[in-house]
Structure formats: C-alpha cells, structure tokens
Amino acid sequence: MLWRLAHNIGNIPHSNYNTREQIAECTDPIGFDGIYYNVYENRDVLKDKTGILFVMGDYVGKDNSFDLHNVPQLEKYCTWSEIAEIVHDLPHFSIGWHTWSHPDLTTLSFDEIMREITPPFEMDTFAYPYGRYNQLVVDCVKRAGFKQAYSVTQGTKDPNDPDANFKIFRDYIR
C-alpha cells in the first residue's frame, strides 16, 4: 500500500500545500507531518480518508517560524485539543510522532536521537524529519517502541527488508 505525504491544505502553489480537490481525489492513506491549523479547518475533506497526524511536540499550538527558509509563509500548528478533535471527528486517523523539534536525526548522537523521538505518551507510528534516517536512527526508533516509521526521501518497497516497517516510503500527493 502506498502512503502519501501532506502538510497544508490550501491553494498556495508550493510543494507543502495540497488543495482540497487534490486531497479529495487521493485514494491512498495520508500522513500529515506537522499538524497545521488549516488541516483542522479543512478536516471535512478527510472524512472518508485514512491517515496519521504526525505531531512535532515543541510546535504544538505554535507556528512554523523555525522552517520559514523552506516554506512560503508563516502558518500556525494545531493545539493538542484541536488534534484530539480531528482524531475524534475522523475515526480512521491516528496520532503519530515526528520528534520534539524536527531535527535531521542523522546528525545526532544516540542520546540526542532518543530524547527527540521519545513522545509524551505511547504512539505506534513515527515519521522521520525531512524523511532522513540511517541505521542508528532506525535502531533508535525500534528501541523506542514504535511499530512503524515513515520516510519520504528514502524508504524501501522491498517487503523482505528486515526493517521494512521502519522504512516505509511515502510519496507526495500530486
């Protein structure tokens, strides 16, 4: 099964944005990285979809000012109560973890990785920031108790890979 990656729901011509129409036409499960407020506002278009909301702990209820060099404008992230409301309204969605501060985990030590990937409560799914991982990162994610981990720039389509559940490839919605 192919998973898709999304960030924002809106009409801005940028890879971080998908229109309501693109989301509606997507028949694959969707992983949203960083739960932007516009996802909350447009959650009705996700009613019959399956997906995971990958949360970045330090940015819940804040904004994406840390990432303005990669995105076209300042956007607000959802609060925990808004994220809970989305999951309540969308029974085929769950909450996953996307680190506390969204670093490139491949540049960190074991202890730093473990601090970043340890969520505030138990979660089964993880999404690698920037889609990047190496064997140390995969080993840490497994050690932290996650059952699956998603990438976008890397990933395997080989079900025989012993770490296939920790290298799940996602592609952008087009």
mmCIF file of C-alpha atoms in Angstrom:
data_model
loop_
_atom_site.group_PDB
_atom_site.id
_atom_site.type_symbol
_atom_site.label_atom_id
_atom_site.label_comp_id
_atom_site.label_asym_id
_atom_site.label_seq_id
_atom_site.Cartn_x
_atom_site.Cartn_y
_atom_site.Cartn_z
ATOM 1 C CA MET A 1 0.000 0.000 0.000
ATOM 2 C CA LEU A 2 1.346 3.423 -0.949
ATOM 3 C CA TRP A 3 1.165 6.167 1.648
ATOM 4 C CA ARG A 4 1.036 9.855 0.721
ATOM 5 C CA LEU A 5 2.555 12.858 2.472
ATOM 6 C CA ALA A 6 0.798 16.149 3.065
ATOM 7 C CA HIS A 7 1.452 19.211 5.203
ATOM 8 C CA ASN A 8 -1.030 22.009 4.499
ATOM 9 C CA ILE A 9 -4.433 22.177 2.855
ATOM 10 C CA GLY A 10 -4.626 25.354 0.809
ATOM 11 C CA ASN A 11 -4.221 26.971 -2.585
ATOM 12 C CA ILE A 12 -0.646 28.255 -2.346
ATOM 13 C CA PRO A 13 1.458 26.941 -5.271
ATOM 14 C CA HIS A 14 4.162 25.155 -3.229
ATOM 15 C CA SER A 15 5.031 21.512 -2.523
ATOM 16 C CA ASN A 16 3.978 21.969 1.130
ATOM 17 C CA TYR A 17 0.381 22.635 0.052
ATOM 18 C CA ASN A 18 -2.340 20.484 -1.424
ATOM 19 C CA THR A 19 -5.719 21.797 -2.486
ATOM 20 C CA ARG A 20 -8.961 20.437 -1.103
ATOM 21 C CA GLU A 21 -9.548 18.934 -4.542
ATOM 22 C CA GLN A 22 -6.198 17.081 -4.510
ATOM 23 C CA ILE A 23 -6.904 15.753 -1.019
ATOM 24 C CA ALA A 24 -10.432 14.674 -2.035
ATOM 25 C CA GLU A 25 -9.117 12.834 -5.113
ATOM 26 C CA CYS A 26 -6.407 10.993 -3.167
ATOM 27 C CA THR A 27 -7.433 7.382 -2.520
ATOM 28 C CA ASP A 28 -4.272 6.408 -0.614
ATOM 29 C CA PRO A 29 -3.748 6.801 3.155
ATOM 30 C CA ILE A 30 -2.278 10.207 4.041
ATOM 31 C CA GLY A 31 0.331 11.118 6.637
ATOM 32 C CA PHE A 32 0.278 14.778 7.664
ATOM 33 C CA ASP A 33 3.651 15.967 9.016
ATOM 34 C CA GLY A 34 3.233 18.817 11.466
ATOM 35 C CA ILE A 35 -0.463 19.349 12.023
ATOM 36 C CA TYR A 36 -1.203 22.762 10.624
ATOM 37 C CA TYR A 37 -4.328 24.652 11.634
ATOM 38 C CA ASN A 38 -5.544 24.593 8.027
ATOM 39 C CA VAL A 39 -5.823 20.771 8.336
ATOM 40 C CA TYR A 40 -8.143 21.325 11.305
ATOM 41 C CA GLU A 41 -10.161 23.893 9.343
ATOM 42 C CA ASN A 42 -10.468 21.546 6.346
ATOM 43 C CA ARG A 43 -10.921 18.256 8.187
ATOM 44 C CA ASP A 44 -14.291 17.702 6.499
ATOM 45 C CA VAL A 45 -12.437 16.803 3.273
ATOM 46 C CA LEU A 46 -10.717 13.985 5.206
ATOM 47 C CA LYS A 47 -13.990 12.407 6.372
ATOM 48 C CA ASP A 48 -13.695 9.209 4.315
ATOM 49 C CA LYS A 49 -9.881 9.053 4.408
ATOM 50 C CA THR A 50 -7.381 7.049 6.433
ATOM 51 C CA GLY A 51 -4.278 8.669 7.850
ATOM 52 C CA ILE A 52 -1.852 9.587 10.579
ATOM 53 C CA LEU A 53 -1.286 13.020 12.117
ATOM 54 C CA PHE A 54 2.457 13.223 12.871
ATOM 55 C CA VAL A 55 2.965 15.729 15.691
ATOM 56 C CA MET A 56 6.071 17.797 16.495
ATOM 57 C CA GLY A 57 5.946 18.290 20.266
ATOM 58 C CA ASP A 58 7.727 21.640 20.613
ATOM 59 C CA TYR A 59 5.494 23.272 17.990
ATOM 60 C CA VAL A 60 2.034 22.175 19.115
ATOM 61 C CA GLY A 61 -0.045 25.368 19.270
ATOM 62 C CA LYS A 62 2.828 27.457 17.884
ATOM 63 C CA ASP A 63 3.947 28.283 14.332
ATOM 64 C CA ASN A 64 6.426 27.203 11.669
ATOM 65 C CA SER A 65 8.807 30.169 12.050
ATOM 66 C CA PHE A 66 11.674 27.685 12.574
ATOM 67 C CA ASP A 67 11.170 26.467 8.984
ATOM 68 C CA LEU A 68 10.469 29.704 7.063
ATOM 69 C CA HIS A 69 13.507 29.137 4.829
ATOM 70 C CA ASN A 70 11.701 26.048 3.405
ATOM 71 C CA VAL A 71 8.092 27.261 3.223
ATOM 72 C CA PRO A 72 6.328 30.224 1.587
ATOM 73 C CA GLN A 73 4.606 31.705 4.628
ATOM 74 C CA LEU A 74 4.078 31.595 8.360
ATOM 75 C CA GLU A 75 1.440 29.039 9.383
ATOM 76 C CA LYS A 76 0.009 28.051 12.772
ATOM 77 C CA TYR A 77 0.099 24.486 14.105
ATOM 78 C CA CYS A 78 -2.853 22.911 15.909
ATOM 79 C CA THR A 79 -3.104 22.698 19.676
ATOM 80 C CA TRP A 80 -3.400 19.316 21.410
ATOM 81 C CA SER A 81 -7.150 19.831 21.822
ATOM 82 C CA GLU A 82 -7.552 20.590 18.093
ATOM 83 C CA ILE A 83 -5.511 17.479 17.217
ATOM 84 C CA ALA A 84 -7.706 15.411 19.556
ATOM 85 C CA GLU A 85 -10.808 16.878 17.916
ATOM 86 C CA ILE A 86 -9.552 15.892 14.449
ATOM 87 C CA VAL A 87 -8.942 12.305 15.597
ATOM 88 C CA HIS A 88 -12.352 12.243 17.287
ATOM 89 C CA ASP A 89 -14.063 13.519 14.114
ATOM 90 C CA LEU A 90 -12.044 11.216 11.819
ATOM 91 C CA PRO A 91 -12.134 7.657 13.188
ATOM 92 C CA HIS A 92 -9.690 6.383 10.539
ATOM 93 C CA PHE A 93 -6.957 8.798 11.663
ATOM 94 C CA SER A 94 -4.469 8.318 14.494
ATOM 95 C CA ILE A 95 -1.709 10.360 16.124
ATOM 96 C CA GLY A 96 1.947 9.628 15.337
ATOM 97 C CA TRP A 97 5.215 11.230 16.434
ATOM 98 C CA HIS A 98 7.505 13.500 14.376
ATOM 99 C CA THR A 99 10.056 14.405 17.128
ATOM 100 C CA TRP A 100 10.084 17.272 19.562
ATOM 101 C CA SER A 101 11.943 19.853 17.452
ATOM 102 C CA HIS A 102 12.194 18.419 13.890
ATOM 103 C CA PRO A 103 15.991 17.994 13.589
ATOM 104 C CA ASP A 104 17.801 15.922 10.980
ATOM 105 C CA LEU A 105 18.187 12.837 13.178
ATOM 106 C CA THR A 106 21.111 11.533 11.098
ATOM 107 C CA THR A 107 23.286 14.316 12.542
ATOM 108 C CA LEU A 108 22.598 13.478 16.205
ATOM 109 C CA SER A 109 24.139 11.156 18.787
ATOM 110 C CA PHE A 110 22.294 8.157 20.227
ATOM 111 C CA ASP A 111 21.248 10.089 23.358
ATOM 112 C CA GLU A 112 20.104 13.104 21.332
ATOM 113 C CA ILE A 113 18.073 10.896 18.994
ATOM 114 C CA MET A 114 16.407 9.108 21.900
ATOM 115 C CA ARG A 115 15.427 12.444 23.512
ATOM 116 C CA GLU A 116 13.938 13.706 20.234
ATOM 117 C CA ILE A 117 11.986 10.573 19.372
ATOM 118 C CA THR A 118 10.540 9.811 22.815
ATOM 119 C CA PRO A 119 6.922 11.052 22.694
ATOM 120 C CA PRO A 120 4.905 12.417 25.632
ATOM 121 C CA PHE A 121 2.676 9.316 25.512
ATOM 122 C CA GLU A 122 2.809 5.961 23.750
ATOM 123 C CA MET A 123 2.462 6.080 19.976
ATOM 124 C CA ASP A 124 2.912 3.316 17.409
ATOM 125 C CA THR A 125 3.972 5.342 14.373
ATOM 126 C CA PHE A 126 6.847 7.699 13.643
ATOM 127 C CA ALA A 127 7.788 9.966 10.721
ATOM 128 C CA TYR A 128 11.433 10.894 10.113
ATOM 129 C CA PRO A 129 12.028 14.667 9.896
ATOM 130 C CA TYR A 130 12.964 15.572 6.317
ATOM 131 C CA GLY A 131 12.436 11.871 5.553
ATOM 132 C CA ARG A 132 16.031 11.142 6.587
ATOM 133 C CA TYR A 133 17.288 8.160 8.524
ATOM 134 C CA ASN A 134 20.331 5.913 8.848
ATOM 135 C CA GLN A 135 20.770 2.599 10.645
ATOM 136 C CA LEU A 136 21.390 4.275 14.018
ATOM 137 C CA VAL A 137 18.152 6.238 13.686
ATOM 138 C CA VAL A 138 16.195 3.128 12.649
ATOM 139 C CA ASP A 139 17.638 1.203 15.617
ATOM 140 C CA CYS A 140 16.652 4.023 17.992
ATOM 141 C CA VAL A 141 13.112 4.189 16.598
ATOM 142 C CA LYS A 142 12.738 0.436 17.124
ATOM 143 C CA ARG A 143 14.201 0.710 20.642
ATOM 144 C CA ALA A 144 11.727 3.499 21.465
ATOM 145 C CA GLY A 145 8.897 1.029 20.824
ATOM 146 C CA PHE A 146 7.446 2.310 17.567
ATOM 147 C CA LYS A 147 5.844 -0.325 15.327
ATOM 148 C CA GLN A 148 6.275 1.600 12.053
ATOM 149 C CA ALA A 149 8.258 4.558 10.720
ATOM 150 C CA TYR A 150 7.679 6.598 7.564
ATOM 151 C CA SER A 151 10.041 8.454 5.265
ATOM 152 C CA VAL A 152 9.568 10.392 2.054
ATOM 153 C CA THR A 153 13.030 10.915 0.588
ATOM 154 C CA GLN A 154 14.141 7.398 1.478
ATOM 155 C CA GLY A 155 12.265 4.206 2.097
ATOM 156 C CA THR A 156 12.001 0.688 0.850
ATOM 157 C CA LYS A 157 9.500 -1.097 -1.317
ATOM 158 C CA ASP A 158 11.153 -4.432 -0.506
ATOM 159 C CA PRO A 159 8.921 -6.424 1.879
ATOM 160 C CA ASN A 160 11.874 -8.768 2.545
ATOM 161 C CA ASP A 161 13.942 -5.974 4.100
ATOM 162 C CA PRO A 162 14.077 -6.905 7.804
ATOM 163 C CA ASP A 163 13.475 -3.244 8.693
ATOM 164 C CA ALA A 164 10.736 -2.664 6.083
ATOM 165 C CA ASN A 165 8.248 -1.479 8.751
ATOM 166 C CA PHE A 166 10.741 1.227 9.733
ATOM 167 C CA LYS A 167 11.487 2.394 6.184
ATOM 168 C CA ILE A 168 8.001 2.932 4.796
ATOM 169 C CA PHE A 169 8.149 5.108 1.690
ATOM 170 C CA ARG A 170 5.620 7.914 1.223
ATOM 171 C CA ASP A 171 5.185 9.988 -1.898
ATOM 172 C CA TYR A 172 3.689 13.451 -2.200
ATOM 173 C CA ILE A 173 0.088 13.910 -3.267
ATOM 174 C CA ARG A 174 0.047 15.112 -6.842
#
